[in-house]
Amino acid sequence: METVTNDSNNADMGPMLPATPEAYAAMEKKLLRKIDYRLMPVLICMIVLNYLDRNALPNARVQGIEKHLEMTGDQFNICISTLFAGYLALQIPSNLILTRVRPSIYLPLCMALWGAVSASTAAVTNFTGLVICRFFLGFLEAPFFPGALLLLSSWYTPREMATRTAVMYTGSLLSSAFGGLVGAGIQYGLDGARGLHAWQWLFIIEGTATIVVSLGSIFVLPDFPSTTKWLSPEERALAMHRLHAHNGSMDEERGPLLEGLKMAALDYKVWLLTLIVILKTTAGAVTQFIPTLVNTFHFSRVQTLLMSAPPFVFAAIVALAVSISSDKLGERCLHLVIPLTFALVGFIIAAATESLAPRYFSLFLALGGVYGCYDITYAWMSSTIPRPIEKRSSAFAIANMVGNIAQMQSIDQEEVRSDGGKDRSRERFASVAEMDPDFRYML
């Protein structure tokens, strides 16, 4: 059952809104600038640290964590996958809870807790301890990404969504680049300091930074448009009216949580978009092994960590360019298909050669292709499933949860120098590239 538009809410906002289109446009521009300056820097910092903490383990592998913890066989892959087991458990419940609480407190609180778990990883002494830390790290990181998407969709219209999502998601790509740089710096300057290995310093420094940023975020992050106290009544009215004008409903209208989940689960559009996320996320699981892949070039540990950074920086630039174009043109499908085609070429090159230069170049194509358009799917979902808020929050969580189930399976099967593993990624890119043109007529 769709939420019915509350015309009385719109009528109540009328006296607070600018009287002329020119005044409305000027006030809207001012409001957007104010929200951008408060919301986007915080989300970027949060996602950078979210992915730094999540991807610290692949960098720690280069720094010798497997040897120091006496890990053997598939135990490293198990540790990687365990994070996603915890991550999946809280996705949907957390995003439904977020519709009933203050995001400015809930998200930073979860961030502080995952930072504490990340820093505590430095104290593990065996495989079992590492598995436990990874599970709880994933569990506490789970609320952030779908929650951030919900918060963005509660402030921005679909024509603004892809660019803002890309700006935020660029943080995750840059964090992968920074992770290599931070790891290289720690390996060079802190390995053995105070009797700690480089990988222990890596977890301590990144976890502590996460806790510090989380505390500051409480005072900057906005809540929903109707409840953000540092906006004037006129600005709150305008923020709500913008979304009302596009969606025909108010996010402030609340319905049963489980009803929203049911609506999302029964909507075929949610599952079509989720299928795109599944295929891209599965193929993109190679990011968990980028430092290990680069390590096969047989450079020093510091050089390996430094060379892991440029492909992610390139992917971040591509993501911004693709998303800005998508928002300006109001088109989603081709902005998915074209980058994925380049990603497919990258995987073919990686599978067809053992030479250093072509293989390294293939990482730019693969990462730029898949992550350059990753946020487009979520922007498409925001405009396709705008209301009610419980349904939209469930849709974001379902797509992210199911996509990461696929990533767990992909990580379990990944082998760094296995052409079979690369063939699987190549096939999934081909599949999503073929299906996107069909979906544009169904969404």
Short mmCIF file of N, CA, C and O in Angstrom, two decimals, residues 50-98:
data_model
loop_
_atom_site.label_atom_id
_atom_site.label_comp_id
_atom_site.label_asym_id
_atom_site.label_seq_id
_atom_site.Cartn_x
_atom_site.Cartn_y
_atom_site.Cartn_z
N ASN A 50 35.57 4.09 7.27
CA ASN A 50 34.85 2.81 7.19
C ASN A 50 35.63 1.81 6.35
O ASN A 50 35.85 0.66 6.76
N TYR A 51 36.08 2.25 5.19
CA TYR A 51 36.81 1.35 4.30
C TYR A 51 38.27 1.16 4.72
O TYR A 51 38.86 0.11 4.47
N LEU A 52 38.86 2.18 5.35
CA LEU A 52 40.21 1.99 5.88
C LEU A 52 40.23 0.88 6.92
O LEU A 52 41.10 0.00 6.89
N ASP A 53 39.27 0.91 7.83
CA ASP A 53 39.22 -0.13 8.86
C ASP A 53 38.88 -1.49 8.26
O ASP A 53 39.43 -2.51 8.67
N ARG A 54 37.99 -1.48 7.28
CA ARG A 54 37.59 -2.75 6.66
C ARG A 54 38.74 -3.36 5.86
O ARG A 54 38.96 -4.58 5.87
N ASN A 55 39.47 -2.52 5.15
CA ASN A 55 40.53 -3.01 4.26
C ASN A 55 41.91 -3.00 4.90
O ASN A 55 42.92 -3.18 4.21
N ALA A 56 41.96 -2.78 6.20
CA ALA A 56 43.26 -2.81 6.88
C ALA A 56 43.87 -4.21 6.82
O ALA A 56 45.10 -4.35 6.73
N LEU A 57 43.03 -5.24 6.83
CA LEU A 57 43.56 -6.59 6.86
C LEU A 57 44.33 -6.96 5.59
O LEU A 57 45.40 -7.56 5.69
N PRO A 58 43.82 -6.63 4.36
CA PRO A 58 44.64 -6.92 3.18
C PRO A 58 46.01 -6.23 3.22
O PRO A 58 47.01 -6.82 2.80
N ASN A 59 46.06 -5.00 3.73
CA ASN A 59 47.36 -4.32 3.86
C ASN A 59 48.21 -4.97 4.96
O ASN A 59 49.43 -5.08 4.83
N ALA A 60 47.54 -5.41 6.03
CA ALA A 60 48.27 -6.10 7.10
C ALA A 60 48.86 -7.42 6.61
O ALA A 60 49.89 -7.87 7.11
N ARG A 61 48.22 -8.01 5.62
CA ARG A 61 48.76 -9.25 5.05
C ARG A 61 50.13 -9.00 4.43
O ARG A 61 51.05 -9.80 4.59
N VAL A 62 50.24 -7.89 3.70
CA VAL A 62 51.53 -7.53 3.11
C VAL A 62 52.56 -7.29 4.21
O VAL A 62 53.76 -7.57 4.03
N GLN A 63 52.10 -6.80 5.37
CA GLN A 63 53.02 -6.49 6.47
C GLN A 63 53.33 -7.70 7.35
O GLN A 63 54.01 -7.56 8.36
N GLY A 64 52.79 -8.88 6.99
CA GLY A 64 53.21 -10.09 7.67
C GLY A 64 52.30 -10.62 8.74
O GLY A 64 52.72 -11.45 9.56
N ILE A 65 51.02 -10.21 8.76
CA ILE A 65 50.12 -10.68 9.82
C ILE A 65 49.92 -12.20 9.77
O ILE A 65 49.80 -12.84 10.82
N GLU A 66 49.89 -12.77 8.57
CA GLU A 66 49.71 -14.23 8.45
C GLU A 66 50.85 -14.98 9.16
O GLU A 66 50.62 -15.96 9.88
N LYS A 67 52.04 -14.52 8.94
CA LYS A 67 53.21 -15.18 9.54
C LYS A 67 53.19 -15.03 11.07
O LYS A 67 53.41 -15.99 11.81
N HIS A 68 52.89 -13.82 11.53
CA HIS A 68 52.95 -13.56 12.97
C HIS A 68 51.85 -14.29 13.74
O HIS A 68 52.03 -14.65 14.91
N LEU A 69 50.69 -14.48 13.11
CA LEU A 69 49.59 -15.19 13.76
C LEU A 69 49.58 -16.67 13.39
O LEU A 69 48.66 -17.40 13.79
N GLU A 70 50.57 -17.09 12.61
CA GLU A 70 50.72 -18.50 12.21
C GLU A 70 49.46 -19.02 11.52
O GLU A 70 48.99 -20.12 11.81
N MET A 71 48.95 -18.20 10.59
CA MET A 71 47.77 -18.59 9.82
C MET A 71 48.20 -19.45 8.64
O MET A 71 49.25 -19.24 8.04
N THR A 72 47.37 -20.42 8.31
CA THR A 72 47.69 -21.35 7.22
C THR A 72 46.48 -21.53 6.31
O THR A 72 45.34 -21.21 6.68
N GLY A 73 46.72 -22.09 5.14
CA GLY A 73 45.65 -22.47 4.23
C GLY A 73 44.72 -21.31 3.88
O GLY A 73 45.18 -20.22 3.50
N ASP A 74 43.42 -21.54 4.04
CA ASP A 74 42.41 -20.55 3.69
C ASP A 74 42.02 -19.65 4.85
O ASP A 74 41.01 -18.95 4.78
N GLN A 75 42.80 -19.64 5.91
CA GLN A 75 42.41 -18.88 7.09
C GLN A 75 42.32 -17.38 6.82
O GLN A 75 41.45 -16.69 7.38
N PHE A 76 43.19 -16.84 5.97
CA PHE A 76 43.09 -15.42 5.64
C PHE A 76 41.77 -15.13 4.93
O PHE A 76 41.08 -14.15 5.24
N ASN A 77 41.40 -15.95 3.95
CA ASN A 77 40.14 -15.76 3.25
C ASN A 77 38.95 -15.87 4.20
O ASN A 77 37.94 -15.15 4.05
N ILE A 78 39.04 -16.75 5.17
CA ILE A 78 37.97 -16.89 6.16
C ILE A 78 37.82 -15.60 6.96
O ILE A 78 36.71 -15.14 7.23
N CYS A 79 38.94 -15.00 7.33
CA CYS A 79 38.90 -13.74 8.08
C CYS A 79 38.27 -12.62 7.24
O CYS A 79 37.48 -11.81 7.76
N ILE A 80 38.60 -12.57 5.96
CA ILE A 80 37.99 -11.57 5.08
C ILE A 80 36.48 -11.79 5.01
O ILE A 80 35.68 -10.86 5.14
N SER A 81 36.06 -13.03 4.80
CA SER A 81 34.64 -13.33 4.64
C SER A 81 33.86 -13.14 5.93
O SER A 81 32.68 -12.78 5.89
N THR A 82 34.49 -13.38 7.07
CA THR A 82 33.79 -13.26 8.35
C THR A 82 33.27 -11.86 8.57
O THR A 82 32.21 -11.66 9.17
N LEU A 83 34.00 -10.85 8.10
CA LEU A 83 33.52 -9.48 8.23
C LEU A 83 32.15 -9.33 7.58
O LEU A 83 31.25 -8.69 8.14
N PHE A 84 31.97 -9.94 6.43
CA PHE A 84 30.70 -9.79 5.72
C PHE A 84 29.58 -10.57 6.39
O PHE A 84 28.41 -10.20 6.27
N ALA A 85 29.92 -11.62 7.13
CA ALA A 85 28.89 -12.34 7.89
C ALA A 85 28.28 -11.41 8.93
O ALA A 85 27.05 -11.35 9.09
N GLY A 86 29.13 -10.68 9.66
CA GLY A 86 28.61 -9.70 10.61
C GLY A 86 27.94 -8.53 9.93
O GLY A 86 26.92 -8.01 10.39
N TYR A 87 28.50 -8.11 8.81
CA TYR A 87 27.98 -6.97 8.06
C TYR A 87 26.56 -7.21 7.58
O TYR A 87 25.72 -6.32 7.63
N LEU A 88 26.28 -8.42 7.13
CA LEU A 88 24.96 -8.73 6.58
C LEU A 88 23.90 -8.79 7.67
O LEU A 88 22.73 -8.45 7.41
N ALA A 89 24.27 -9.20 8.86
CA ALA A 89 23.29 -9.46 9.91
C ALA A 89 22.50 -8.22 10.31
O ALA A 89 21.33 -8.32 10.69
N LEU A 90 23.09 -7.04 10.23
CA LEU A 90 22.46 -5.83 10.77
C LEU A 90 21.94 -4.87 9.69
O LEU A 90 21.35 -3.84 10.03
N GLN A 91 22.12 -5.19 8.41
CA GLN A 91 21.78 -4.25 7.36
C GLN A 91 20.33 -3.77 7.42
O GLN A 91 20.06 -2.58 7.57
N ILE A 92 19.38 -4.69 7.27
CA ILE A 92 17.97 -4.31 7.20
C ILE A 92 17.45 -3.78 8.53
O ILE A 92 16.82 -2.71 8.56
N PRO A 93 17.68 -4.47 9.66
CA PRO A 93 17.18 -3.92 10.93
C PRO A 93 17.71 -2.52 11.22
O PRO A 93 16.97 -1.65 11.67
N SER A 94 19.00 -2.29 10.93
CA SER A 94 19.59 -0.99 11.22
C SER A 94 18.95 0.11 10.39
O SER A 94 18.65 1.20 10.91
N ASN A 95 18.73 -0.14 9.11
CA ASN A 95 18.17 0.92 8.27
C ASN A 95 16.72 1.22 8.63
O ASN A 95 16.25 2.35 8.47
N LEU A 96 15.99 0.23 9.10
CA LEU A 96 14.63 0.49 9.58
C LEU A 96 14.66 1.28 10.88
O LEU A 96 13.87 2.22 11.07
N ILE A 97 15.58 0.94 11.76
CA ILE A 97 15.73 1.69 13.01
C ILE A 97 16.08 3.14 12.72
O ILE A 97 15.60 4.06 13.40
N LEU A 98 16.90 3.37 11.70
CA LEU A 98 17.36 4.72 11.38
C LEU A 98 16.20 5.66 11.04
O LEU A 98 16.31 6.87 11.24
#
